[in-house]
Coordinates of C-alpha atoms and ligand atoms in Angstrom, one line a residue:
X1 CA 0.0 0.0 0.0
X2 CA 1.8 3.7 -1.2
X3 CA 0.9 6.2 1.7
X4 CA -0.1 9.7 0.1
X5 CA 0.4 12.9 2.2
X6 CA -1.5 15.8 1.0
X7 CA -1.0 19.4 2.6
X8 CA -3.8 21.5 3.2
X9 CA -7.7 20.3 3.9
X10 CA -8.8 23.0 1.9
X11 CA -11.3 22.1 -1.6
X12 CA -8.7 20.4 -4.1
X13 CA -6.8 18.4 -1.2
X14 CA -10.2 17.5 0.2
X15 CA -11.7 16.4 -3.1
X16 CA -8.6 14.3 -3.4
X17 CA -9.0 12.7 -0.1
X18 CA -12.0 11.7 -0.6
X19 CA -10.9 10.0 -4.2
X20 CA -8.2 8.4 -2.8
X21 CA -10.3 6.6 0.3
X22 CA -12.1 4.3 -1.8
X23 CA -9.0 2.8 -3.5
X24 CA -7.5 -0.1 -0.8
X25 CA -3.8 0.6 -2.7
X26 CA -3.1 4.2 -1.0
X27 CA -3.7 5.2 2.0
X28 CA -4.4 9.1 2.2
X29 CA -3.7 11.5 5.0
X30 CA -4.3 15.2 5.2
X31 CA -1.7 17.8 7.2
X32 CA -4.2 20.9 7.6
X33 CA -2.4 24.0 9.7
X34 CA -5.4 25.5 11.0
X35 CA -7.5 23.5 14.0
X36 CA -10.3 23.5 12.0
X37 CA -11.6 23.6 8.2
X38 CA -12.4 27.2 7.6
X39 CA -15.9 27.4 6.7
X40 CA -16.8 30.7 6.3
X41 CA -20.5 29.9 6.9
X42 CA -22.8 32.1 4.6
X43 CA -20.2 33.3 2.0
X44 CA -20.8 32.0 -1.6
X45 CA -18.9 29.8 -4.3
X46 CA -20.0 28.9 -7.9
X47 CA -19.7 25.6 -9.7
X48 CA -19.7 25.5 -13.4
X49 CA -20.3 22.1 -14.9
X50 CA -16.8 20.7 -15.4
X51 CA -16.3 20.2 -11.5
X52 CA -20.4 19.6 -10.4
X53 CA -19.8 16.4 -12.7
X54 CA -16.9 15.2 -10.5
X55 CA -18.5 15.5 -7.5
X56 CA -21.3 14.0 -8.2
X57 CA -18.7 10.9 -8.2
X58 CA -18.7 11.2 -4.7
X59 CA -22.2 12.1 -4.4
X60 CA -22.7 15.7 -4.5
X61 CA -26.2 15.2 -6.0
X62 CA -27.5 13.9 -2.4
X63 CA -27.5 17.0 -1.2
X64 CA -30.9 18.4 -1.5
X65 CA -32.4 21.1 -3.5
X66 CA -32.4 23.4 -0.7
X67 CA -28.9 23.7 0.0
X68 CA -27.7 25.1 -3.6
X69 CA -29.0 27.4 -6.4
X70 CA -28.9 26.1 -10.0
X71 CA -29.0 29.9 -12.2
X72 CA -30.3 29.9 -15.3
X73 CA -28.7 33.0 -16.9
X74 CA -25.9 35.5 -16.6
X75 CA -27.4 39.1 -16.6
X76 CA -25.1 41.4 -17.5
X77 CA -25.6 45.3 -16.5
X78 CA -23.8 48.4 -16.8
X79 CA -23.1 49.6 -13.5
X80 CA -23.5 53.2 -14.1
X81 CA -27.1 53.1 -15.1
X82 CA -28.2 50.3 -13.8
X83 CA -29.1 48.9 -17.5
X84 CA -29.2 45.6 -18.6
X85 CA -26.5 45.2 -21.3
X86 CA -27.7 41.4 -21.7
X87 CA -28.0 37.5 -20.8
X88 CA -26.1 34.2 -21.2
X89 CA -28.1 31.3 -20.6
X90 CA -25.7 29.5 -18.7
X91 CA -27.8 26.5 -18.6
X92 CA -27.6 25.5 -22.1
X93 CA -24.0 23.9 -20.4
X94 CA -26.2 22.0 -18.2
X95 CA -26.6 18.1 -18.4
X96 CA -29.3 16.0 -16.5
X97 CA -27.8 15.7 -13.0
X98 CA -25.3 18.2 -13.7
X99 CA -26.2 21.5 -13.1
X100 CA -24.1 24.8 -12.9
X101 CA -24.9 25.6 -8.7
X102 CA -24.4 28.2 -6.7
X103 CA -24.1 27.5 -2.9
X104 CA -22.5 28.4 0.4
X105 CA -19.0 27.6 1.0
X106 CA -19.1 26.0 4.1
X107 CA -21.6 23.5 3.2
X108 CA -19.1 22.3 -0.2
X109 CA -16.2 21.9 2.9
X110 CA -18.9 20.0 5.1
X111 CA -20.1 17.8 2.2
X112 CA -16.3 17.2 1.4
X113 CA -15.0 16.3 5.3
X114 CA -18.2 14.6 5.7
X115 CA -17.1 11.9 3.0
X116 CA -13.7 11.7 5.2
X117 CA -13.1 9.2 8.3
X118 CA -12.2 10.9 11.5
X119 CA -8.6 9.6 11.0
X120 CA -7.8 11.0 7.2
X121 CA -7.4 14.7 8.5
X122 CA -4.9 16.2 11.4
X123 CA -5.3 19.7 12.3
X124 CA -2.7 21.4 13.6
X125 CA -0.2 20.3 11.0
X126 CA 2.0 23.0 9.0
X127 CA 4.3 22.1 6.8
X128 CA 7.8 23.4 7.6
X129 CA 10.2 21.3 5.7
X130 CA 10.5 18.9 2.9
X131 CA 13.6 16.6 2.0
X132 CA 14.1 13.9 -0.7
X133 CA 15.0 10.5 1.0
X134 CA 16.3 7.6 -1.6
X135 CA 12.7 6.1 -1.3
X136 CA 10.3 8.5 0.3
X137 CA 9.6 11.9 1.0
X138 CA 10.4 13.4 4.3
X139 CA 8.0 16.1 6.2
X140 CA 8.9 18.0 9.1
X141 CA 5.7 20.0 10.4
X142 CA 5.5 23.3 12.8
X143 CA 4.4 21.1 15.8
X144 CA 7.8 19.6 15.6
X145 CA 6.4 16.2 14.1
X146 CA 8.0 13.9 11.3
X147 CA 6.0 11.6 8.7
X148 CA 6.9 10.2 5.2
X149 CA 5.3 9.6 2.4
X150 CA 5.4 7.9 -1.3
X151 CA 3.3 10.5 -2.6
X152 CA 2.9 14.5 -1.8
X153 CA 0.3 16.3 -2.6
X154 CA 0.6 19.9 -1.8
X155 CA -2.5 21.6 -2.1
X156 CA -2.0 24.7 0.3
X157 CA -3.9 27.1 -1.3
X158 CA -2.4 30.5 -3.3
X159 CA 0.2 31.5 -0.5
X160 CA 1.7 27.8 -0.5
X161 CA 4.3 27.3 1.6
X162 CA 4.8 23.9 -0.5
X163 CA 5.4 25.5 -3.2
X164 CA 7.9 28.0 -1.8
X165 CA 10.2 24.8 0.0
X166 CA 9.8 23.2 -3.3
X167 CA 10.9 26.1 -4.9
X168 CA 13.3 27.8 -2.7
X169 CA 10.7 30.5 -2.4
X170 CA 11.3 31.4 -6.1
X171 CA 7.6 31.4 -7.5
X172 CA 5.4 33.2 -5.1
X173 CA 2.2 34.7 -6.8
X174 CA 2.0 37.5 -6.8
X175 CA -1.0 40.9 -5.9
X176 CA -2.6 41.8 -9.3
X177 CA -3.8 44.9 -7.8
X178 CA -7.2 43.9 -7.0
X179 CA -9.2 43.8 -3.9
X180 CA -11.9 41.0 -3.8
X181 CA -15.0 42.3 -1.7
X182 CA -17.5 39.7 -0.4
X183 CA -20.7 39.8 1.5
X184 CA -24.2 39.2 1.8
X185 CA -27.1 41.4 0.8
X186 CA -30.9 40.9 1.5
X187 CA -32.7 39.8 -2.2
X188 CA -35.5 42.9 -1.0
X189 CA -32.9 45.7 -2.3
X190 CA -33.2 44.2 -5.6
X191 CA -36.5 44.7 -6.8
X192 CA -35.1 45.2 -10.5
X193 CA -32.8 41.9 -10.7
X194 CA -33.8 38.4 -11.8
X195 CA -33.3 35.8 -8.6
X196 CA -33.3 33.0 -11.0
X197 CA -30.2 34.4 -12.2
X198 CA -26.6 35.0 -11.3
X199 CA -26.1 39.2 -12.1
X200 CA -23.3 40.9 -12.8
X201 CA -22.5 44.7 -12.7
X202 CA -19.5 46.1 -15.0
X203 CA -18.1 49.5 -13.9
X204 CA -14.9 51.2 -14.3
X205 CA -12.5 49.2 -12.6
X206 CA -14.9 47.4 -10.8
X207 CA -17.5 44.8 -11.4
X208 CA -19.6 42.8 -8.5
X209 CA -21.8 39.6 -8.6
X210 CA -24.9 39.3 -6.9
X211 CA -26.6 35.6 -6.6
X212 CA -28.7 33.3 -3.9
X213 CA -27.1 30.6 -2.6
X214 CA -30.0 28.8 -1.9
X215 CA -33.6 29.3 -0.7
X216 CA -33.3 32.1 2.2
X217 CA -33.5 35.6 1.3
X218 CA -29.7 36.5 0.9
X219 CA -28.2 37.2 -2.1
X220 CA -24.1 36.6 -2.1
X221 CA -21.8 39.7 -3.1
X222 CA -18.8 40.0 -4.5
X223 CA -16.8 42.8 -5.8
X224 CA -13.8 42.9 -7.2
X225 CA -12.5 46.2 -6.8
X226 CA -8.4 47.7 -8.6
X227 CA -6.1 48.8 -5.7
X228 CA -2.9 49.3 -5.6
X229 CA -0.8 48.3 -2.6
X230 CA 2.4 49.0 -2.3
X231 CA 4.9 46.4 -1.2
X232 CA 5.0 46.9 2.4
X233 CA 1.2 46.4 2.5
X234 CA 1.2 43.6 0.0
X235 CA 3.6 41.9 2.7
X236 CA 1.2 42.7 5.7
X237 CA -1.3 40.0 6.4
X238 CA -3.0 42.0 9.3
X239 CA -4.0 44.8 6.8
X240 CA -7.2 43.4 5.5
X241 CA -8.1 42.9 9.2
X242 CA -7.4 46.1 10.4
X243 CA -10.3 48.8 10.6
X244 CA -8.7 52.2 9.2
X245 CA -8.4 49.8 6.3
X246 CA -11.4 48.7 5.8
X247 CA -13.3 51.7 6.1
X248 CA -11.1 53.0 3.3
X249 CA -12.1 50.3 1.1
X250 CA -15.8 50.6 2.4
X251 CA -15.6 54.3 1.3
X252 CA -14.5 53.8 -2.3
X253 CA -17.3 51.3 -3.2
X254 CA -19.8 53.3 -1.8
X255 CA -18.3 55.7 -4.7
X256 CA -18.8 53.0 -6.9
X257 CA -22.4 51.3 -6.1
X258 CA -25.5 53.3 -5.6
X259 CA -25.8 53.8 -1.5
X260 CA -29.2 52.1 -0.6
X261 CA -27.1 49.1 -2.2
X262 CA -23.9 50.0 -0.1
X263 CA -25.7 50.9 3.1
X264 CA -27.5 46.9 3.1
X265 CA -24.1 45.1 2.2
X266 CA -23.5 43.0 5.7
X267 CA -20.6 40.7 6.7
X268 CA -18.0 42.8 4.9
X269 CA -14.6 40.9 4.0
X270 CA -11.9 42.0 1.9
X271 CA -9.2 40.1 0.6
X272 CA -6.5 40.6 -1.5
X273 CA -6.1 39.0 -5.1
X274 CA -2.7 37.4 -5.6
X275 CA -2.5 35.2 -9.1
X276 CA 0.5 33.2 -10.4
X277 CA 3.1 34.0 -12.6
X278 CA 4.7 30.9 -13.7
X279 CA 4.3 27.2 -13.3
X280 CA 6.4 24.9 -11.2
X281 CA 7.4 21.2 -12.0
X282 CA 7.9 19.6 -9.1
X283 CA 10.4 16.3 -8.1
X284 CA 9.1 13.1 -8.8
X285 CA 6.2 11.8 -6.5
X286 CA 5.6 15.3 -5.6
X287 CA 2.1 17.1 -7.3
X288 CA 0.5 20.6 -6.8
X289 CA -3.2 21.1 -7.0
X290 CA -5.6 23.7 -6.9
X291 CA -3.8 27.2 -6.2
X292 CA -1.0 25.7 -5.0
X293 CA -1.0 24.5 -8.8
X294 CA -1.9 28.1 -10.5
X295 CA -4.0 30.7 -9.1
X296 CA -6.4 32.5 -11.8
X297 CA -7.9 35.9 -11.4
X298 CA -11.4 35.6 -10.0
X299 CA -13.5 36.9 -13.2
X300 CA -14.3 33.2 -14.6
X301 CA -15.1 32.2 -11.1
X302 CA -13.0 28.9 -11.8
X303 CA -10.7 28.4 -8.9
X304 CA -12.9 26.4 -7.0
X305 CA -14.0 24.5 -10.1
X306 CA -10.5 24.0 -11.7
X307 CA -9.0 22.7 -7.9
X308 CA -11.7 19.6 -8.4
X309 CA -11.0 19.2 -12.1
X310 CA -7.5 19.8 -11.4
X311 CA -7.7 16.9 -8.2
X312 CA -9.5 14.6 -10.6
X313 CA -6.9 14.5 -13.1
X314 CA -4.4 14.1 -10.4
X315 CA -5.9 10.9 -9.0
X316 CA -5.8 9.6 -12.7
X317 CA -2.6 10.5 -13.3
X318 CA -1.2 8.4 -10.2
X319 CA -3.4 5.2 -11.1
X320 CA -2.4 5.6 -14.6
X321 CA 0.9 7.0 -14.5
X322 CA 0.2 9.9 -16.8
X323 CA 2.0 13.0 -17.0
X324 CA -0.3 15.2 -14.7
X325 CA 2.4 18.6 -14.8
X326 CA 1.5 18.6 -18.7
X327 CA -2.1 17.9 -19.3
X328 CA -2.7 20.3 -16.6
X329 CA -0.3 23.4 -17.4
X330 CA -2.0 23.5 -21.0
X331 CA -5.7 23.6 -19.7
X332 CA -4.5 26.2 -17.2
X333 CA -3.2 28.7 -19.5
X334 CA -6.0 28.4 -21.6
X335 CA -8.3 29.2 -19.0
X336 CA -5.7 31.9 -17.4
X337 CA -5.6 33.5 -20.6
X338 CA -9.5 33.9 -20.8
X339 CA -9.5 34.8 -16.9
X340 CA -7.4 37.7 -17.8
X341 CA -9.7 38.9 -21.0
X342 CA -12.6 38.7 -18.9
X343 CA -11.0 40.8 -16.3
X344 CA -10.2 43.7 -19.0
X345 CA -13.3 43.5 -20.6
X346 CA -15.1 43.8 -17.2
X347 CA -13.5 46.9 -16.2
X348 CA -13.4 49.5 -19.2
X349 CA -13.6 53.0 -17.8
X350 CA -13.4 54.7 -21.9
X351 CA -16.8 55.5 -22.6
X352 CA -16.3 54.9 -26.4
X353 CA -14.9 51.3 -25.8
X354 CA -17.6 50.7 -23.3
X355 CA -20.5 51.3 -25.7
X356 CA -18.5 49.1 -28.3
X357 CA -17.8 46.3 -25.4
X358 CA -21.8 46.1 -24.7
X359 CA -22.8 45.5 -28.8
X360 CA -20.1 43.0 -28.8
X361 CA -21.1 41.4 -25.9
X362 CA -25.1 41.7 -27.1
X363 CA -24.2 40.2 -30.3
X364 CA -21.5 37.2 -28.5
X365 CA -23.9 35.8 -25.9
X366 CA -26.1 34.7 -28.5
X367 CA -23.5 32.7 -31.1
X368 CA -23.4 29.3 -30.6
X369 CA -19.3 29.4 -31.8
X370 CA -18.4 31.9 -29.6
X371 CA -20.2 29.8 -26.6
X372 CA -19.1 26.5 -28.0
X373 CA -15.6 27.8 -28.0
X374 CA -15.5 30.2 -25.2
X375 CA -17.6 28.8 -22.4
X376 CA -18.0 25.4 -23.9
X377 CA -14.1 24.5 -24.0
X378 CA -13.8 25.3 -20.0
X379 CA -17.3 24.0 -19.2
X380 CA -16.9 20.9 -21.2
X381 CA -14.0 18.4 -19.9
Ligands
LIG401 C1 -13.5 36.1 -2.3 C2 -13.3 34.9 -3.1 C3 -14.4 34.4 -3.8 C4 -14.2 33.2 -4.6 N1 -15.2 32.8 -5.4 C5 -15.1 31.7 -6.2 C6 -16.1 31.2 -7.0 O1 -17.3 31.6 -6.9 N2 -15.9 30.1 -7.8 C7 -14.7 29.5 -7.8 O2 -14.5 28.5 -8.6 N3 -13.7 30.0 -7.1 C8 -13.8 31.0 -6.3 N4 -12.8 31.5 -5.5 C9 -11.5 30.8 -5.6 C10 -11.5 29.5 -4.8 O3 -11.9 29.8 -3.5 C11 -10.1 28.9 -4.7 O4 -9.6 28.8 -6.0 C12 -10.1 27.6 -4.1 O5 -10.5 27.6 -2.7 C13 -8.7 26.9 -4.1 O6 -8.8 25.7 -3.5 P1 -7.4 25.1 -2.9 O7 -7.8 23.7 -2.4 O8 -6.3 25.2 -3.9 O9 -7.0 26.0 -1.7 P2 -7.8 26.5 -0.4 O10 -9.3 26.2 -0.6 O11 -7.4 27.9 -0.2 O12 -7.3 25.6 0.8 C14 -5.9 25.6 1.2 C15 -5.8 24.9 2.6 O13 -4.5 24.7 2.9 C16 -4.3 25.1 4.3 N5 -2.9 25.5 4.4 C17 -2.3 26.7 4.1 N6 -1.0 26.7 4.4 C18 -0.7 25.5 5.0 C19 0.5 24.9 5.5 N7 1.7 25.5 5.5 N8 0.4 23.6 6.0 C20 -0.8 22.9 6.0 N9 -1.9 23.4 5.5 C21 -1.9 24.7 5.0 C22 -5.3 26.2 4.5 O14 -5.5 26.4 5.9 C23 -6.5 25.7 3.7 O15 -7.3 24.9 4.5 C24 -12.9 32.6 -4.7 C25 -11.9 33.1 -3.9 C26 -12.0 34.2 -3.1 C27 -10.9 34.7 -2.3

């Protein structure tokens, strides 16, 4: 039996985890170096297709209707007037059992420890150093405790202090001078929106996404907002905690949003938006996943999704003894590439190329090419 370590019990390494249990050949543990999951109760994450369909392998589709929100179209409006610019049907991607979904956070990390045994996860366990034995990997972890493994899995997230041993701290990613904004708004200051819908506001340098989670009355928000920060801030993890800060932040979206919207935003968090530069190969035996992997800039909403398409193709890769750091790399710049073009598109501030950017997108969101090509190549595995 090959023992696989994997490092950090966040999405990806959890999705792993819970691949890896079935199969009597490995036997899977996860170092996570906080006490407990994180769960963030209330805040949002969407699910395109590609990743719903692998976890419904490990029965995502028990959980019921109630818990998660299935959208039927993308609104698009302009931000300034409040306009509709247009729709996707987002949908049309959908198969039977396999819907795009919307739903908190907390209960996707719930759903995913849930399928674990008490014994696959220890808390408490950050990784501190790894070294290269003749036939295993060695890991020495903050609480002073040793383990090795035949496989490593290092699936810390987009600060990944995996990835910086690995790579003698050479490929950090890095702040791409946006601030991501979430929190949660009551559907009743929307009277104009569609609630079967995910909507999304474009402004200049700014867009947000408003959309249910599930049945209650709360809509999820999230803005992401350009900020620059210079280096001493980008280095300070306590800023985005600390109050002066946040108010600061609070102040230039109210510039931004209308205030009756501002004023009923509650549970305000901000945090910064770091993306990758490059990719890493790592030794043999040794995998990154999810962020750890590549980070993306939030405007496709795939980190989440491309961590479990990403862990799935991992776990193949191992029982099959594919070459995982290829097949992945090309998908990720593919979907990096459109991340980024979404990101510009979102945030024109030239009034000219905005009135151009809504006929295009008008005339887009209704070819079947585009769609098949654009949204069907990420959506589709
Ligand atoms: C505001 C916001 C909104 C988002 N919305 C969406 C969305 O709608 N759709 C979408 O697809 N994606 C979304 N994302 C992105 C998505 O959350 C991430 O891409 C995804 O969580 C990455 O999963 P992961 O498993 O790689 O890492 P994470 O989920 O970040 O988990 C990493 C885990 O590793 C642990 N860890 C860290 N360091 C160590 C260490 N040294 N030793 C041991 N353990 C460690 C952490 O505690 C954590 O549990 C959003 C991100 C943000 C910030």
């Amino acid at each position: 039996m090959k023992s696989i370590a994997i490092i950090g019990a966040g999405i990806s390494g959890l999705y792993l985890a819970n691949l890896f249990k079935g199969n009597k050949d490995y036997k899977v543990t996860i170092y996570e170096k906080k006490n407990l999951t994180e769960s963030n109760e209330g805040y949002g994450i969407q699910l395109s297709v590609n990743s719903v369909e692998h976890l419904n392998k490990i029965g995502f589709d028990s959980l019921t209707e109630e818990e998660k929100f299935h959208p039927k179209k993308i609104d698009f409006y302009d931000l300034k007037n409040s306009k509709k610019i247009c729709d996707l049907e987002i949908s049309k991607f959908n198969l039977e059992n396999c819907k795009y979904t919307a739903l908190k956070r907390s209960k996707l990390l719930q759903f995913l420890i849930d399928g674990l045994g008490d014994e696959i996860i220890k808390y408490n366990y950050s990784i501190n150093q790894i070294e290269y034995g003749k036939d295993a990997t060695n890991l020495t972890f903050n609480n002073g405790d040793k383990k090795t493994c035949d496989y490593l899995i290092i699936s810390d997230g987009v600060f990944s202090k995996g990835r910086s041993l690995i790579s003698a701290n050479k490929s950090n990613a890095i702040y791409n001078n946006f601030i991501a904004i979430r929190g949660n708004i009551s559907k009743e200051n929307y009277q104009n929106i569609c609630d079967e819908n995910v909507s999304l506001f474009l402004g200049s340098d700014f867009h947000y996404v408003v959309y249910p989670l599930d049945k209650d009355e709360n809509f999820n928000f999230i803005g992401i907002l350009k900020y620059k920060l210079n280096s001493n801030e980008q280095k300070n993890h306590k800023l985005f905690d600390e109050n002066y800060f946040i108010k600061s932040i609070k102040n230039k979206l109210s510039q931004k949003i209308p205030l009756r919207i501002f004023e009923k935003i509650q549970n305000i968090k901000l945090f910064p938006v770091f993306v990758s530069k490059n990719f890493i190969k790592p030794p043999n035996n040794t995998f990154l996943v999810g962020d750890a992997f590549f980070a993306f800039p939030p405007s496709f909403a795939q980190g989440a999704s491309q961590s479990i398409e990403g862990a799935h193709e991992l776990y193949e890769s191992i029982l099959n003894n594919n070459n995982f750091f290829n097949m992945r790399t090309k998908r990720v710049k593919m979907i990096n590439r459109r991340s980024n073009f979404n990101q510009f598109a979102f945030h024109l501030s030239n009034p000219v190329m905005i009135f151009f950017r809504n006929i295009l997108m008008k005339y887009l969101v209704k070819n079947e090419n585009f769609l098949k090509s654009y949204l069907g190549k990420i959506y589709k595995n």
